Coordinates of C-alpha atoms in Angstrom, one line a residue:
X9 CA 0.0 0.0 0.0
X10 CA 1.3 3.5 -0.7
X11 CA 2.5 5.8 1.9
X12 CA 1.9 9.5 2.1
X13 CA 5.5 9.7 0.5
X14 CA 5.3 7.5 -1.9
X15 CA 2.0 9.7 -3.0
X16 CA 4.1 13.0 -2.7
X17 CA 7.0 11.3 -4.5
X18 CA 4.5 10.5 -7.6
X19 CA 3.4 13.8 -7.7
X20 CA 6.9 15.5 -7.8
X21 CA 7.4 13.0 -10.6
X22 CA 4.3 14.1 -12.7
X23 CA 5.2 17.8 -11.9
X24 CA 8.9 17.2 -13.6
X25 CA 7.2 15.7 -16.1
X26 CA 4.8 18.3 -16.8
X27 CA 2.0 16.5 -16.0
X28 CA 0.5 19.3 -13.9
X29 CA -3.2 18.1 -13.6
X30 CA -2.1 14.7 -12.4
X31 CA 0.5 16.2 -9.7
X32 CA -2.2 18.5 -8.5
X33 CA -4.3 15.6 -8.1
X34 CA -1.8 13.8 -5.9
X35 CA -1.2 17.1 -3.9
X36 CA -4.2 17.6 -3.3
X37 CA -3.9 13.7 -2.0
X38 CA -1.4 14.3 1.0
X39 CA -3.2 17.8 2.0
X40 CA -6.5 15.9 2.1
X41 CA -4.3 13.3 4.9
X42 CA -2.0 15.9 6.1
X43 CA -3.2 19.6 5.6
X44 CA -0.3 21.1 6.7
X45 CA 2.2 19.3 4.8
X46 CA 4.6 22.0 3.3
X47 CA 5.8 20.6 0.7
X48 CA 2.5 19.9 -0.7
X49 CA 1.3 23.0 0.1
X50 CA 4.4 24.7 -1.9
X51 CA 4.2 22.7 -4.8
X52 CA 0.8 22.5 -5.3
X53 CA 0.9 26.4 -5.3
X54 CA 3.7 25.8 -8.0
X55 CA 1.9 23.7 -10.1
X56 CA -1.2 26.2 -9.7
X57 CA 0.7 29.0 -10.6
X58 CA 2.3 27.0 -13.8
X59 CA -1.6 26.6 -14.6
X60 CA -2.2 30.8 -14.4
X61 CA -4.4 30.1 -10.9
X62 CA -1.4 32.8 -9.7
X63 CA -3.9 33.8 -6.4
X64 CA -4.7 30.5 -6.0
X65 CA -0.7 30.0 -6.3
X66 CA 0.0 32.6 -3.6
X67 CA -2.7 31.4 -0.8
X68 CA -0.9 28.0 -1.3
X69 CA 2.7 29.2 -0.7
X70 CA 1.7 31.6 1.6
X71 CA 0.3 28.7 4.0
X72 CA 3.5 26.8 3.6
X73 CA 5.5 29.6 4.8
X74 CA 3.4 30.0 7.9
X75 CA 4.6 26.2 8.7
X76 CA 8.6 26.8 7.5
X77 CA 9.3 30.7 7.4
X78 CA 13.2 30.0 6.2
X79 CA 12.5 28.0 3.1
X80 CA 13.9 30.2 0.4
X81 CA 12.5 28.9 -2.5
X82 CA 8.8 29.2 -1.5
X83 CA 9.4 32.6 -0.8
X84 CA 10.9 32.9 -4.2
X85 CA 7.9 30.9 -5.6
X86 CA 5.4 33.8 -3.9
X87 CA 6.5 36.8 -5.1
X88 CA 6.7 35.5 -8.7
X89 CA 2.7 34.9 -7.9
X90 CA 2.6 38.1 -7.0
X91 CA 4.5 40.1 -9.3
X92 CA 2.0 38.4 -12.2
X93 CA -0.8 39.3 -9.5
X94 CA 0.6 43.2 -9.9
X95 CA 1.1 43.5 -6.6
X96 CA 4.3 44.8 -7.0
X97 CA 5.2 46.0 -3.3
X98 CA 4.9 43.0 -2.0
X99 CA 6.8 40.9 -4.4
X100 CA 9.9 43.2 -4.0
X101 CA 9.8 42.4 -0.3
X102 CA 9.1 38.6 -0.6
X103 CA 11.5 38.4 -3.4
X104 CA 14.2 40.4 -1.1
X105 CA 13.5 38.0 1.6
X106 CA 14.1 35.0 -0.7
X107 CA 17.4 36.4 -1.6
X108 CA 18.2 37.2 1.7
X109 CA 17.9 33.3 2.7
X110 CA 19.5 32.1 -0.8
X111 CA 21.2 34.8 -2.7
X112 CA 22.0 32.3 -5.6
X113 CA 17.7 31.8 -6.4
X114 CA 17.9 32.4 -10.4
X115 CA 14.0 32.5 -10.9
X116 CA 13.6 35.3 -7.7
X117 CA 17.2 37.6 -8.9
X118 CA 14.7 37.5 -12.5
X119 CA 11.4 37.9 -11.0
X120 CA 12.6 40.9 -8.6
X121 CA 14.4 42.3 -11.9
X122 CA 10.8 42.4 -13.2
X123 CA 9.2 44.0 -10.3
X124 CA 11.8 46.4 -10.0
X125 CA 10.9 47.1 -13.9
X126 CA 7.1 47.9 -12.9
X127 CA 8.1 49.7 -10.5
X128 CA 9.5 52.2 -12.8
X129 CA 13.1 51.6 -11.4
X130 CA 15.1 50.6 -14.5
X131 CA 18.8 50.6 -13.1
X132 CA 18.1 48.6 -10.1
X133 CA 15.8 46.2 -12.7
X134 CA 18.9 45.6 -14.9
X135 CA 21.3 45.3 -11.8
X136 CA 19.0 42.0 -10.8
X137 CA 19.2 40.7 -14.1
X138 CA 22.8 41.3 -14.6
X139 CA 23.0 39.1 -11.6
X140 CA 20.7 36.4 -12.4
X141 CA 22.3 36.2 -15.9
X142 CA 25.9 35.7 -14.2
X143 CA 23.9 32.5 -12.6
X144 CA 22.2 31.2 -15.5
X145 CA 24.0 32.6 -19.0
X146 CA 21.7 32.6 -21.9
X147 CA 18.2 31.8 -19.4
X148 CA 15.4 32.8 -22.2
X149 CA 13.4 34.2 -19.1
X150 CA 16.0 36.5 -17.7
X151 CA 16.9 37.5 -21.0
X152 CA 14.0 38.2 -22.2
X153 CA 13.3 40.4 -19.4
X154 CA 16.1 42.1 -19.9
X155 CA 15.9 42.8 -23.6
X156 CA 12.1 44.4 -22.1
X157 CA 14.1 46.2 -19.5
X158 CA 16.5 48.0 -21.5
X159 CA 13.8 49.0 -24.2
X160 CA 11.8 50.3 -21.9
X161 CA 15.1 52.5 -20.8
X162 CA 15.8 54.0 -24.2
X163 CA 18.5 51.7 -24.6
X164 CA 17.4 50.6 -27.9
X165 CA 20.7 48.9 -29.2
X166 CA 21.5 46.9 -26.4
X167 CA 17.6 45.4 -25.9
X168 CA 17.7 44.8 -29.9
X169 CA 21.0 42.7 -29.4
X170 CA 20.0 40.8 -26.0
X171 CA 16.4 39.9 -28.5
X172 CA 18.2 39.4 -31.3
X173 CA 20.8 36.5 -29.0
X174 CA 17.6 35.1 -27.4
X175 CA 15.9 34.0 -31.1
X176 CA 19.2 33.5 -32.1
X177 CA 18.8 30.6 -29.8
X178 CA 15.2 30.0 -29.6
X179 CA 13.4 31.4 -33.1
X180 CA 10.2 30.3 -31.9
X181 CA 9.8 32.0 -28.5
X182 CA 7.3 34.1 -29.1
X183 CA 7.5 36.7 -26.2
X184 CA 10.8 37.5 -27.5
X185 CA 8.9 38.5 -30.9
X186 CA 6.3 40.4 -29.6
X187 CA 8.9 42.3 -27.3
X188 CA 10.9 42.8 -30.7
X189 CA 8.0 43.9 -32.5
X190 CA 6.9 46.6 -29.2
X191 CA 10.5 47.8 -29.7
X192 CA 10.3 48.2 -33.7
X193 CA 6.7 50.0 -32.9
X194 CA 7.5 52.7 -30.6
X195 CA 10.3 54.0 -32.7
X196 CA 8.2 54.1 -35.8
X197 CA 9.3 51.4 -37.7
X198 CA 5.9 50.1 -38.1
X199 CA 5.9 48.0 -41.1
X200 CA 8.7 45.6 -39.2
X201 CA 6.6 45.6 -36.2
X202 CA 3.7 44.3 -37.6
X203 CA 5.6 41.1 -38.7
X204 CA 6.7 40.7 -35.3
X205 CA 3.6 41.4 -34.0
X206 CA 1.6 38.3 -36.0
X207 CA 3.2 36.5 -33.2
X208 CA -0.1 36.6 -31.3
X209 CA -1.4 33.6 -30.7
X210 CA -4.4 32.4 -32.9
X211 CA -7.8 31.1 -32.3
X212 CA -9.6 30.8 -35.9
X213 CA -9.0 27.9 -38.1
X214 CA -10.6 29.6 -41.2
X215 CA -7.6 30.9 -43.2
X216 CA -6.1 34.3 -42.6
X217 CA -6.7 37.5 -44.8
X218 CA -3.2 39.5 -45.7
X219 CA -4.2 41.9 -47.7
X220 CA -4.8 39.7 -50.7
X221 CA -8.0 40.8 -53.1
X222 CA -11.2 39.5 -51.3
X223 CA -13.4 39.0 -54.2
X224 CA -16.5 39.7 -52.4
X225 CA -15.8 36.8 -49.5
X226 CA -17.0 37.3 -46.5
X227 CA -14.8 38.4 -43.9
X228 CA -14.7 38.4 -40.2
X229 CA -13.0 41.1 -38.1
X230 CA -12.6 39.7 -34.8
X231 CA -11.2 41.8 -31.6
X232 CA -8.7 40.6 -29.7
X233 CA -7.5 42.3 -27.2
X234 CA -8.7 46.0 -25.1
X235 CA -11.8 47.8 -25.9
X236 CA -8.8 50.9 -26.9
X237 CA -7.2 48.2 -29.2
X238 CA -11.0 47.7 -30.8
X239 CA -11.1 51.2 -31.2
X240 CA -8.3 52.4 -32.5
X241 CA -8.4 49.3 -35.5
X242 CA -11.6 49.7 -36.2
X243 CA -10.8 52.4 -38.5
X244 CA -9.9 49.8 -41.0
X245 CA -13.1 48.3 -41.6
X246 CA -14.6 51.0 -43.9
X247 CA -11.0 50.1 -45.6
X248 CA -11.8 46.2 -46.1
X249 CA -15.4 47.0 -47.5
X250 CA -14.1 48.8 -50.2
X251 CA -11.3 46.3 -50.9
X252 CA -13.8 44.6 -52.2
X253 CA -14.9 41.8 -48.5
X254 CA -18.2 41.7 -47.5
X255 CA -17.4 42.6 -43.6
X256 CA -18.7 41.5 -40.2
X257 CA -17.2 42.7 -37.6
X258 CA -17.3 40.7 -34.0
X259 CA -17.1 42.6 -30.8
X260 CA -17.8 42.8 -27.0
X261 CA -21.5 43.7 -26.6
X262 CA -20.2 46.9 -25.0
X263 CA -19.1 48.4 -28.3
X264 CA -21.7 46.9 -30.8
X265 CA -23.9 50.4 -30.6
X266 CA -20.8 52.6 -30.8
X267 CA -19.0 51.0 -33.9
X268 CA -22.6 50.5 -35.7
X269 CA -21.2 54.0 -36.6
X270 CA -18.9 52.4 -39.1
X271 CA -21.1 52.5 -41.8
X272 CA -23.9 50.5 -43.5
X273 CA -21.6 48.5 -44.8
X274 CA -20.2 47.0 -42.1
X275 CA -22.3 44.1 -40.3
X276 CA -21.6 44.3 -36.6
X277 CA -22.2 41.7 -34.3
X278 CA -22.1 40.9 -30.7
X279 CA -19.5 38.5 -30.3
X280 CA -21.3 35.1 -29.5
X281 CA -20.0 31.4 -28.8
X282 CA -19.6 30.4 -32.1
X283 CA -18.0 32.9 -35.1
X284 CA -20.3 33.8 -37.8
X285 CA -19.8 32.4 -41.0
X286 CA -17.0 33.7 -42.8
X287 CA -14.6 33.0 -46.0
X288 CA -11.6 34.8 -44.4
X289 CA -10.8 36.2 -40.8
X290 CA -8.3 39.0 -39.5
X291 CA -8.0 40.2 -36.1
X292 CA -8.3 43.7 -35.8
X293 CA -4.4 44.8 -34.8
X294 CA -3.3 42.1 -38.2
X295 CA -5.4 44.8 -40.5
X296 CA -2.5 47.1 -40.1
X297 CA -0.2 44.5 -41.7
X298 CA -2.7 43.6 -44.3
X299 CA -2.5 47.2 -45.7
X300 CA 1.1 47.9 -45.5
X301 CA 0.5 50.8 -42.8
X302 CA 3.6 52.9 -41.8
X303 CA 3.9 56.4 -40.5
X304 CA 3.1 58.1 -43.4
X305 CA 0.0 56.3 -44.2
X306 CA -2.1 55.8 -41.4
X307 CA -5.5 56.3 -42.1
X308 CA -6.6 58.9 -39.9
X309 CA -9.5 60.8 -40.6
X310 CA -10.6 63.8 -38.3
X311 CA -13.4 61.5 -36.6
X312 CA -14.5 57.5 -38.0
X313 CA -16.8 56.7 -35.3
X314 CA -20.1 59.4 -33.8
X315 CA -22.7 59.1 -30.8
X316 CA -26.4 59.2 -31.2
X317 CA -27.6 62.3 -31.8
X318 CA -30.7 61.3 -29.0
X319 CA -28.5 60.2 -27.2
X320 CA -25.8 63.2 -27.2
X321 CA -29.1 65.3 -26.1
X322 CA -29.8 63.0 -23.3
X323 CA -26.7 62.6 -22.1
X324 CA -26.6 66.5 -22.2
X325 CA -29.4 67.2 -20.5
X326 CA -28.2 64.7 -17.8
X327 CA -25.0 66.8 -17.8
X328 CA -26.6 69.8 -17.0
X329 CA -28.5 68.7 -14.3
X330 CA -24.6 67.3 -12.5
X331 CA -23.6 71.1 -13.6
X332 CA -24.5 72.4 -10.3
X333 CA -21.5 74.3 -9.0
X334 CA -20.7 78.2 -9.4
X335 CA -17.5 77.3 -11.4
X336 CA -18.1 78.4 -15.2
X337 CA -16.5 77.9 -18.1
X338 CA -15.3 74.4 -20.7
X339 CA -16.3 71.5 -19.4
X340 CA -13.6 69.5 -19.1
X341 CA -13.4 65.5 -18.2
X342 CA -10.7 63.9 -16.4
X343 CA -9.8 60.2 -16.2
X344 CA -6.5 59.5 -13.7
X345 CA -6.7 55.7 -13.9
X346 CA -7.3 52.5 -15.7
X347 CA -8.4 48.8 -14.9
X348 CA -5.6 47.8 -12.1
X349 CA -5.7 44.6 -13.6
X350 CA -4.1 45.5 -16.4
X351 CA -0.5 44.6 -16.6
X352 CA 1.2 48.2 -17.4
X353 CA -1.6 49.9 -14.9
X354 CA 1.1 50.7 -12.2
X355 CA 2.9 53.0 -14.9
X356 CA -0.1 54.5 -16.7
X357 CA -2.5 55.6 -13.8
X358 CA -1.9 58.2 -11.8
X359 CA -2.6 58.3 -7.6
X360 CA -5.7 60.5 -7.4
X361 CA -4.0 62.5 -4.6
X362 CA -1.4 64.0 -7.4
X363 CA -4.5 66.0 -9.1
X364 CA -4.3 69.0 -7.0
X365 CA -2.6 71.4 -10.0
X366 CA -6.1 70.5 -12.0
X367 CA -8.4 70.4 -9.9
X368 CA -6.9 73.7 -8.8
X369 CA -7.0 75.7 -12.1
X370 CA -9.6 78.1 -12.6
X371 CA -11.8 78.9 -15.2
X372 CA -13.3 75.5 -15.6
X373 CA -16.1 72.8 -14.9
X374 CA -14.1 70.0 -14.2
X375 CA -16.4 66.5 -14.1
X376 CA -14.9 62.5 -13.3
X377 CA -15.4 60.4 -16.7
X378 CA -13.6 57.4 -13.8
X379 CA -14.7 53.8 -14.1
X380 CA -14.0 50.9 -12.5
X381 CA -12.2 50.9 -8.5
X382 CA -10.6 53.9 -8.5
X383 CA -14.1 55.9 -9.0
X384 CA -14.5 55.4 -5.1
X385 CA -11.7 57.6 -5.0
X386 CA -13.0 60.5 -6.9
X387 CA -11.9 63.8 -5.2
X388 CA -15.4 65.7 -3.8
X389 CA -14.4 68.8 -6.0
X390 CA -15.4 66.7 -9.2
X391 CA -19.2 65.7 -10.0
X392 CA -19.5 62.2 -11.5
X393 CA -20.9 61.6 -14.9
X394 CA -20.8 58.0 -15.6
X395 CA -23.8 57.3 -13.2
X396 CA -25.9 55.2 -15.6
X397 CA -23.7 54.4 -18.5
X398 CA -25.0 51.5 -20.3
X399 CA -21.7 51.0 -22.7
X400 CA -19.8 53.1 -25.4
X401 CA -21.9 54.6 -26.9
X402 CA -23.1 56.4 -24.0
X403 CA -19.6 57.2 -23.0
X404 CA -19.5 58.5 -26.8
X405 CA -22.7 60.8 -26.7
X406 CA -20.9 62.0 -22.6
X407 CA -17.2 63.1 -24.6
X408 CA -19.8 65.1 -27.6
X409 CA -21.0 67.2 -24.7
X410 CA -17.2 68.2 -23.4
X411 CA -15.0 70.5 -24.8
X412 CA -11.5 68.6 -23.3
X413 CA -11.0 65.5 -22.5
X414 CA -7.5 64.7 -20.3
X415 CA -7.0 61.0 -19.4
X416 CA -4.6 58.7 -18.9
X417 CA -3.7 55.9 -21.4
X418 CA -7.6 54.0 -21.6
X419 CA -10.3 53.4 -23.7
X420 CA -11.6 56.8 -23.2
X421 CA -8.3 58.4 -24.8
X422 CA -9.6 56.2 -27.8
X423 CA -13.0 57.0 -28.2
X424 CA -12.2 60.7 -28.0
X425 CA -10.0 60.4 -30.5
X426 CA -11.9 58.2 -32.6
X427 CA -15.1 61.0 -32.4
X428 CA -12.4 63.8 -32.8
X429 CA -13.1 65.1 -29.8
X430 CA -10.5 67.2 -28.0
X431 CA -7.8 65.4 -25.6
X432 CA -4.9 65.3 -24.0
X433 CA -2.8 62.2 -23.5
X434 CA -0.9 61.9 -20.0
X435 CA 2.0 59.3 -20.6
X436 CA 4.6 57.5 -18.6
X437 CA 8.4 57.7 -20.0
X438 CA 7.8 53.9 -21.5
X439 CA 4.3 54.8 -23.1
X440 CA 2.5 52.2 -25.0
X441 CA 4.3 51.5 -28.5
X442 CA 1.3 53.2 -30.5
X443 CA 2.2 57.1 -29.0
X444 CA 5.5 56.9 -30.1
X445 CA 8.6 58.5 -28.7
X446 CA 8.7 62.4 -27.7
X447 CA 6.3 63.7 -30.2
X448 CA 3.5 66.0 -28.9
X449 CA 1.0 64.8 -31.4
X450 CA -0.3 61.4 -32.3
X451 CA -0.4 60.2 -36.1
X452 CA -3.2 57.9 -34.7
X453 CA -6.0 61.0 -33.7
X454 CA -5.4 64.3 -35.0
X455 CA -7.6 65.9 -31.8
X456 CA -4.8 64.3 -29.4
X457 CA -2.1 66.1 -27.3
X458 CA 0.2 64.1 -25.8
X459 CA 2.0 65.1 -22.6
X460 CA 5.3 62.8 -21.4
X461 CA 7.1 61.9 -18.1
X462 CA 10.2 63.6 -19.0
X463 CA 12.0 61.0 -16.2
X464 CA 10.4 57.5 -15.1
X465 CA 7.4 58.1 -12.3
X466 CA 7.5 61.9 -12.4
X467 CA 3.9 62.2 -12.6
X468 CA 4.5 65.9 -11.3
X469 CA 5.9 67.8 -14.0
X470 CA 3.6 65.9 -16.4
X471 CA 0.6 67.9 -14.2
X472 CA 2.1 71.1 -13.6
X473 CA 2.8 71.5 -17.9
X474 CA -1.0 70.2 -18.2
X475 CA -2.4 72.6 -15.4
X476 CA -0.6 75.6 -17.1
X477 CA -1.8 74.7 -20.7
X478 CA -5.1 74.2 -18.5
X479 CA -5.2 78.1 -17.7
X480 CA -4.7 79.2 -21.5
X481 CA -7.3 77.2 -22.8
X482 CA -9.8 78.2 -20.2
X483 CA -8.4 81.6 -21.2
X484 CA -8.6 81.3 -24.8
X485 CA -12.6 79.4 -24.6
X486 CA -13.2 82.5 -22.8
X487 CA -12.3 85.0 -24.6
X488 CA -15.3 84.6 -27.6
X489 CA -17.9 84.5 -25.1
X490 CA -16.3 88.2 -23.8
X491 CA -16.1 89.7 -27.3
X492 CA -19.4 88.8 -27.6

């Protein structure tokens, strides 16, 4: 009869192996005997996080620490949980712990190189890595993360050659393209990034379009990633009509009213379990590819998408009604944050306490377009208007009735764009690859403004330039209303 070991030795096997479900299984053996048998508890958190269950993952390791606090590699094992969970506080100080008991843990020196990273502090990021690379030369993950590293510093030649060795030595690791292809984006070289970028993974069988003539098939446009990513790409539709492919387009029931907009010709569905039919598919961010796109021909009209008129006066009336303070002047919307799930969302939104130079400047009526968590932060001074949103196009018909939008790297910079709305951009010094590098402008939206971290984290001067342009264009929205 099998012991308790011998059921803990089979599962160690099966996790070597790869065999993740059936290890779990066996874990899950000895805890159901023995609940507080560390080892079990560890790797069963392992295998979970190996799965993607990362908070799952860090309960599990967490409980086996409680039971041996100076086991190095569980506290290694946590704060790679966490640093996928984006709780990036507490993985630096699990991960320094770690290294603290075991200063030669390979997988912590990388993971605390990548916290360090999201944490906006790129020398002490690269000095991890260094170190971790010294223990393991040529590791894919620490390379990989420090090719991301030294991109995200500006250090452009030495994150190309780091990619470059890593698919020199692994051609099919596909992180490494899509970091290549992020790098190739934000300096403008678009036409190579999109070839990186078909690195996504796929989920259609039907064959891919590429540009090719269509011939009247039917083709399916199929999101794939962000509601800003649907936004910004669906521009292209109108494009594949009159290439000649019948075109549905298959999106998040969120967007269907707002990108009916398109045009007649392009059948819009609500994404269901099942694809429509189709002859052909593309995701969204491939129609780029498809057409060749570089900087000097990115299709970008003054506005390709537009509210409901009803709706732009409902939404108006529903604005005046929040309009209830003695300020006067533009109305002006302000988002400070995005989803804090999102992977980058440390860097992008801003800590609603740092406001204080906008909410400050005068000569405006200042309203919260927040969504999601941080809205229970929203400072007192700023009347909420997203009460009652239903999806985008209701956000759409909100932005018709502003004069300025200013948010932060989201959906909402999108959809003003995308109705040519007024807006300005707030970015951190590693912005997304689609605003570029330095410019003020965006080749995207011609109604953006984009204002940049001059140094990683310094939120600050990015306000204080944004509160001062703040004052001339209350000043200059003014000034008709006084000659009249």
């Amino acid at each position: 009869m099998a012991t308790l070991l011998d059921v803990l030795d089979a599962a160690v096997n099966h996790h070597m192996a790869g065999r993740l479900a059936e290890a779990a299984q066996d874990y899950r053996v000895v805890l159901a005997v023995e609940p507080a048998q560390p080892d079990a508890l560890h790797l069963l958190g392992v295998a979970e996080a190996q799965s993607g269950a990362h908070a799952a993952a860090a309960a599990l390791i967490a409980r086996s620490l409680r039971l041996r606090p100076d086991a190095a590699a569980p506290w290694g094992n946590l704060g790679g949980a966490l640093r996928v969970l984006g709780a990036a506080e507490r993985a630096d100080a699990v991960l320094t712990r770690a290294l603290a008991l075991d200063p030669a843990l390979a997988d912590a020196l990388t993971n605390l190189g990548s916290v360090r990273h999201a944490l906006a502090d790129h020398p002490a990021a690269l000095a991890w890595l260094e170190r971790a690379e010294r223990l393991r030369p040529g590791h894919p993950d620490t390379a990989l993360n420090r090719g991301v590293v030294l991109r995200d510093a500006r250090r452009f030649a030495e994150s190309d050659a780091c990619l470059d060795a890593l698919l020199a030595s692994r051609p099919d690791h596909a992180d490494a393209h899509l970091a290549r292809a992020v790098s190739r984006l934000v300096r403008g070289d678009l036409r190579a990034g999109w070839d990186e970028f078909e690195w996504r993974p796929r989920r259609l069988p039907a064959p891919p379009w590429a540009g090719e003539p269509l011939e009247g098939r039917r083709i399916l446009l199929h999101a794939e990633q962000g509601f800003g990513d649907t936004i910004q790409f669906a521009r292209y539709a109108p494009l594949v009509a009159r290439a000649g492919g019948r075109v549905i387009l298959d999106v998040h029931p969120l967007q269907f009213r707002l990108l009916r907009s398109l045009g007649p010709e392009i059948q819009v569905l609500v994404r269901g379990p099942a694809p429509a039919p189709h002859d052909l598919h593309c995701p969204l961010m491939s129609l780029p590819r498809a057409f060749g796109t570089d900087l000097t021909s990115i299709p970008a009209p003054p506005a390709y998408l537009a509210a409901e008129a009803d709706e732009v006066a409902r939404w108006g009336r529903r604005i005046a009604e929040v309009d209830t303070g003695t300020r006067s002047g533009p109305r002006v919307g302000l988002v400070w944050a995005g989803n804090p799930n999102h992977r980058n969302d440390r860097n992008r939104s801003i800590p609603v306490e740092r406001l204080a130079p906008l909410l400050d400047t005068p000569g405006l009526r200042l309203f919260s377009l927040q969504t999601g968590d941080p809205r229970a932060d929203r400072p007192a001074a700023l009347p909420d208007l997203t009460a009652g949103i239903r999806d985008f196009a209701d956000s759409a018909a909100i932005l018709e009735n502003l004069d300025l939008v200013i948010a932060v790297d989201t959906a909402t910079i999108h959809l003003a764009g995308a109705l040519g709305v007024p807006a300005w951009l707030l970015l951190p010094y590693a912005p997304d690859w689609r605003w570029l590098l330095d410019r003020t402008d965006s080749p995207w939206y011609p109604s953006l403004r984009l204002f940049r971290q001059p140094h990683p984290g310094d939120w600050d001067s990015v306000l204080r330039a944004v509160a001062t342009e703040l004052e001339r264009f209350a000043a200059d929205q003014l000034a008709p209303q006084k000659q009249s």
